[in-house]
PDB file of C-alpha atoms in Angstrom:
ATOM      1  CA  UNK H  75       0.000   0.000   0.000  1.00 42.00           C
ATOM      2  CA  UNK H  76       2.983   2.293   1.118  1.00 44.00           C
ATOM      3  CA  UNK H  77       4.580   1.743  -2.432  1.00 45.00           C
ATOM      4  CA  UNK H  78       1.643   2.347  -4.074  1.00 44.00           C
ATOM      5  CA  UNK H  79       1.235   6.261  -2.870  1.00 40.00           C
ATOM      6  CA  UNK H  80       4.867   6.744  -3.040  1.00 42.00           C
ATOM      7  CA  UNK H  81       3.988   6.105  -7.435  1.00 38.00           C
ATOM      8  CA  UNK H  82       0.735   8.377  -6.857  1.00 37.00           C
ATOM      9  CA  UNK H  83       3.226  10.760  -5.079  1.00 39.00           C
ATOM     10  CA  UNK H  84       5.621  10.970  -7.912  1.00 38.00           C
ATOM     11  CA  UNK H  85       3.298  10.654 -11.324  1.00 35.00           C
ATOM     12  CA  UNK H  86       1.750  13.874 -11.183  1.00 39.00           C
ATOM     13  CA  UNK H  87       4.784  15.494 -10.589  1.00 37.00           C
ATOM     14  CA  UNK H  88       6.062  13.983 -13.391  1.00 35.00           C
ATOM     15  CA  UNK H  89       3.358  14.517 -15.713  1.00 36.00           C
ATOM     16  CA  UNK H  90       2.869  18.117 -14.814  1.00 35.00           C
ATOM     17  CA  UNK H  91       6.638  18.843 -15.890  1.00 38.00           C
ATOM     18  CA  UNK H  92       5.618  16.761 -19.224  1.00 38.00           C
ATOM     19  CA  UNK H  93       2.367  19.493 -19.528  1.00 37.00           C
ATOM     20  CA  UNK H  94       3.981  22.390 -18.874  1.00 38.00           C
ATOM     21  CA  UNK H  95       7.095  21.879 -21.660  1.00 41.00           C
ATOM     22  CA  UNK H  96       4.262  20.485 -23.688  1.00 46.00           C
ATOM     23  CA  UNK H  97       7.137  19.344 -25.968  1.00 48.00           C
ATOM     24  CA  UNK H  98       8.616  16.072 -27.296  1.00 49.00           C
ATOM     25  CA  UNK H  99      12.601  15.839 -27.599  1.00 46.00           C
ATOM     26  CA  UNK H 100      13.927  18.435 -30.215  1.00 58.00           C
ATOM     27  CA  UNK H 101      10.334  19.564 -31.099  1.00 85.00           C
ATOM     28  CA  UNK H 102      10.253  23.466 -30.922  1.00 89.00           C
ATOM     29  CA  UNK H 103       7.261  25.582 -29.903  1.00 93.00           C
ATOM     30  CA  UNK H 104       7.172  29.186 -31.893  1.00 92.00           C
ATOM     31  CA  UNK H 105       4.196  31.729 -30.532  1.00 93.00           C
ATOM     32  CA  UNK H 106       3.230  35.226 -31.608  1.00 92.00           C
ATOM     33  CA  UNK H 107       1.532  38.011 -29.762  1.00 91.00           C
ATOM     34  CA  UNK H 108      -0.276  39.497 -31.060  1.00 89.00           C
ATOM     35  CA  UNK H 109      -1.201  36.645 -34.222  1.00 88.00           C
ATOM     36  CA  UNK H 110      -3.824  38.712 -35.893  1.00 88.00           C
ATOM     37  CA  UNK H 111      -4.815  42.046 -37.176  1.00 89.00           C
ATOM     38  CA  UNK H 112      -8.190  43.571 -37.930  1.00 87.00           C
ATOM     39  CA  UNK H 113      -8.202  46.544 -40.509  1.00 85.00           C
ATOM     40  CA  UNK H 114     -10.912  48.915 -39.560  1.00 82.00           C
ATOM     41  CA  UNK H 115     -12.698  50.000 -42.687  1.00 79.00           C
ATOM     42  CA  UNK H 116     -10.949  52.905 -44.369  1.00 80.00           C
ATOM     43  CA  UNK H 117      -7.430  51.316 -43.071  1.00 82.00           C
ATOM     44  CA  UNK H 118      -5.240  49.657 -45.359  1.00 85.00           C
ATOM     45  CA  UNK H 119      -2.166  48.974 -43.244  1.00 88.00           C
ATOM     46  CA  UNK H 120      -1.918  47.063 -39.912  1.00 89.00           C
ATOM     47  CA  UNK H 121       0.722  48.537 -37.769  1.00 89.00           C
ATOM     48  CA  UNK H 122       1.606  46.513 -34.639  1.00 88.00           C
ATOM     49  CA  UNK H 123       4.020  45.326 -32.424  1.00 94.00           C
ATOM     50  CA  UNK H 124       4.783  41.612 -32.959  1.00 93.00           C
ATOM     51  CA  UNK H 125       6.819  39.309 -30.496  1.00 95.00           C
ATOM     52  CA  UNK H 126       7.570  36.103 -31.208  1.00 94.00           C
ATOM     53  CA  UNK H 127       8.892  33.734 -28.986  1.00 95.00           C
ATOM     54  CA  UNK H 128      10.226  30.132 -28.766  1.00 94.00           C
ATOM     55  CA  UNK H 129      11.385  26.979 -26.322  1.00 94.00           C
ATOM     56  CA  UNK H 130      12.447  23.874 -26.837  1.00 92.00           C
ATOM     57  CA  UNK H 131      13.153  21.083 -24.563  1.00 91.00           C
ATOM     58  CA  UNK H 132      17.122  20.968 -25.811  1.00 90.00           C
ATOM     59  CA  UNK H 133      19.528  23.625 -27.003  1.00 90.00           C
ATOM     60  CA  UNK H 134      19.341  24.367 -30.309  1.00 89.00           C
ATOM     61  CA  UNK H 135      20.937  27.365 -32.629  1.00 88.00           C
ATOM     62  CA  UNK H 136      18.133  28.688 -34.314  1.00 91.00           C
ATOM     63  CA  UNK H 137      17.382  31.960 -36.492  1.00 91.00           C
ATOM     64  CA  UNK H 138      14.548  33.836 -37.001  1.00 92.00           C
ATOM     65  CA  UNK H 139      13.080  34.666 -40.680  1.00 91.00           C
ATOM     66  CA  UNK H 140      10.381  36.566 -41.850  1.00 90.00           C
ATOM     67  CA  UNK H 141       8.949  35.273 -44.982  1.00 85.00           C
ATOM     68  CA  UNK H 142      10.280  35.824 -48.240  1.00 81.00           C
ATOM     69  CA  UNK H 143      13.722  37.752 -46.454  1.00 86.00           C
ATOM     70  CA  UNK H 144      16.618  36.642 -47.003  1.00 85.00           C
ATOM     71  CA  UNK H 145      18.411  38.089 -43.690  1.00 88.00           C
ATOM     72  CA  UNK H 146      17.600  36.421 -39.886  1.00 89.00           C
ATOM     73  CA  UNK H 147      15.270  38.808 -37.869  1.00 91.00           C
ATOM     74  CA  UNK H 148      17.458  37.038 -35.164  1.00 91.00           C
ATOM     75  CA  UNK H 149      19.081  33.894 -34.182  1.00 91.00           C
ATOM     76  CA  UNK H 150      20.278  32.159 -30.906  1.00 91.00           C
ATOM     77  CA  UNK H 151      23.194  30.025 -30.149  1.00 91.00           C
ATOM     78  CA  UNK H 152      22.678  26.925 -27.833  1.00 90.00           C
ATOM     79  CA  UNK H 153      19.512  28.485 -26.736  1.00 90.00           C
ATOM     80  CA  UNK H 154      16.716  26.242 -25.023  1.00 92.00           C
ATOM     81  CA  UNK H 155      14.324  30.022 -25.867  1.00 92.00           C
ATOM     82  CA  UNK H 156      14.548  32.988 -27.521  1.00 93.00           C
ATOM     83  CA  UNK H 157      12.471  36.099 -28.098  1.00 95.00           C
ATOM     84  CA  UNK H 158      12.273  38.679 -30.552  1.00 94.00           C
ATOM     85  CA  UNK H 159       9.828  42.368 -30.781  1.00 95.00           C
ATOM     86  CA  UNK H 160       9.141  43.945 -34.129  1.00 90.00           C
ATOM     87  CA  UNK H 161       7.531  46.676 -35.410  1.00 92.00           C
ATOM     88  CA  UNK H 162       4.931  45.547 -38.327  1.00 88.00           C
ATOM     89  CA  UNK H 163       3.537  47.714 -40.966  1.00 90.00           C
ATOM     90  CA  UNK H 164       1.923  45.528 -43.226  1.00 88.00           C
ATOM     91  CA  UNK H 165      -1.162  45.109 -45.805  1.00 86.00           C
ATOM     92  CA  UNK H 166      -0.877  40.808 -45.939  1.00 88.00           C
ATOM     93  CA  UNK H 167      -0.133  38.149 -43.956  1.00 90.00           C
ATOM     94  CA  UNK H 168       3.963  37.162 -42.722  1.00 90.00           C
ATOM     95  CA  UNK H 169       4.724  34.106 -41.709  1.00 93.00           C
ATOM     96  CA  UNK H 170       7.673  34.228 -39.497  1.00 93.00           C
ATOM     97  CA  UNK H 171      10.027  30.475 -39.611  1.00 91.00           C
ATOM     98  CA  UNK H 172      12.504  29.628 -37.257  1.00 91.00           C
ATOM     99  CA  UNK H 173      15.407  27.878 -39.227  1.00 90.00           C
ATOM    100  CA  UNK H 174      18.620  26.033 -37.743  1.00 88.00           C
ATOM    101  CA  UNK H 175      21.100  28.135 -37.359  1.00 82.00           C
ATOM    102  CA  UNK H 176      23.960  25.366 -39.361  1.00 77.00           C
ATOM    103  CA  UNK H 177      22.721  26.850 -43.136  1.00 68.00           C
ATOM    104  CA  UNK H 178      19.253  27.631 -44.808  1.00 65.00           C
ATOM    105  CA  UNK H 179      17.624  24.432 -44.169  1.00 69.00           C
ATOM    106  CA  UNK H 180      14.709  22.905 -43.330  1.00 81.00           C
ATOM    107  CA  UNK H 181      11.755  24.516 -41.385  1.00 86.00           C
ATOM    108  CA  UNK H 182      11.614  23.786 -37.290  1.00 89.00           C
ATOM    109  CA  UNK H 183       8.439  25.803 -36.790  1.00 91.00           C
ATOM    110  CA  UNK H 184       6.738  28.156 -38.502  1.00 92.00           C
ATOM    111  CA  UNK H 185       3.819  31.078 -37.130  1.00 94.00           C
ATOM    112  CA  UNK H 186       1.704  33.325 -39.643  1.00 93.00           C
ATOM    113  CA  UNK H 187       0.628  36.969 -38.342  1.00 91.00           C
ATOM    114  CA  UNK H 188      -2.495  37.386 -39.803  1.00 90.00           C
ATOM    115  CA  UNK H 189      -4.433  40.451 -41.309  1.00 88.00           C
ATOM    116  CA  UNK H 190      -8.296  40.613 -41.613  1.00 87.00           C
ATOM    117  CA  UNK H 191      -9.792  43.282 -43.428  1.00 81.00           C
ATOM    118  CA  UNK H 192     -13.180  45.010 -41.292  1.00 67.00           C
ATOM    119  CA  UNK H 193     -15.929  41.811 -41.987  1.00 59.00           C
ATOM    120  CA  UNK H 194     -18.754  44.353 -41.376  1.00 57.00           C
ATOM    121  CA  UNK H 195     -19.630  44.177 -44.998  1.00 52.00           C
ATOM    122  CA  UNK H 196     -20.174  40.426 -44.745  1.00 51.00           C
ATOM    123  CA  UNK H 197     -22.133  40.291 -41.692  1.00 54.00           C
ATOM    124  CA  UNK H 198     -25.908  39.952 -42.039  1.00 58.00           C
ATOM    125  CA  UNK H 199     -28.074  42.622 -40.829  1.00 60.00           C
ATOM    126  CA  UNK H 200     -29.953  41.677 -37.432  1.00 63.00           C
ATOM    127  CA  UNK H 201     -33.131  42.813 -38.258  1.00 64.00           C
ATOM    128  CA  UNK H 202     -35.196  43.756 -41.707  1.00 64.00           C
ATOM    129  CA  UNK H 203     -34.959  47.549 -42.705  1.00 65.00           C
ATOM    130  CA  UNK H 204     -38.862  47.345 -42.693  1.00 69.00           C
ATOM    131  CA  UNK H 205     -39.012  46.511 -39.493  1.00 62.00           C
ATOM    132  CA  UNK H 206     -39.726  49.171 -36.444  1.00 62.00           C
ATOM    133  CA  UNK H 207     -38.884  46.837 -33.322  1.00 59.00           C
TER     134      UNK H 207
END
């Protein structure tokens, strides 16, 4: 019985360090605050602060691109996280991809900041135009 709560004792432990990385060995999490931006009608650039941020369960050397650029944003050296602010003035959608750091190769994660333009042209009046209540 005594060896039995000593395994209840140390699973959740366990399993709550597995939740909070969230991530499987050499997978890398990339997040962006804010993801998306809403054009208000009239507006035809989003300007906004971007930062984008990464872990990973193991040091990696990573860099930071923004799509279609051919210079890092930013990149890290034996890093296990890295973050990075920018200033965004843009009309479209970026998608930001971190790369390892050894050449141009392949993806490790990849993020898209989005841009909506104002949906109030879309949206379906609540009531008819005829109608007094």
């Amino acid at each position: 019985m005594v060896a039995a709560l000593g395994l209840l004792a140390v699973y959740p432990v366990s399993a709550a360090d597995e939740e909070v990385s969230g991530l499987k060995t050499g997978a890398v999490e990339l997040t962006l605050e804010p993801s998306l931006c809403v054009l208000a009608e009239g507006e035809n650039l989003c300007r906004d602060r971007v930062r984008v941020s990464w872990r990973a369960k193991q040091n990696r050397s990573l860099c930071l691109y923004e799509s279609g650029e051919s210079d890092p944003l930013d990149c890290w050296q034996e890093s296990r996280s890295g973050t990075h602010t920018s200033l965004l003035e843009t009309a479209s959608d970026i998608q930001f991809q971190l790369v390892d750091a050894s050449g141009r190769g392949p993806i490790v994660a990849a993020r898209a900041f989005e841009v909506i333009a104002d949906a109030k042209r879309y949206r379906r009046r609540r009531r008819n135009p005829w109608s007094f209540f």
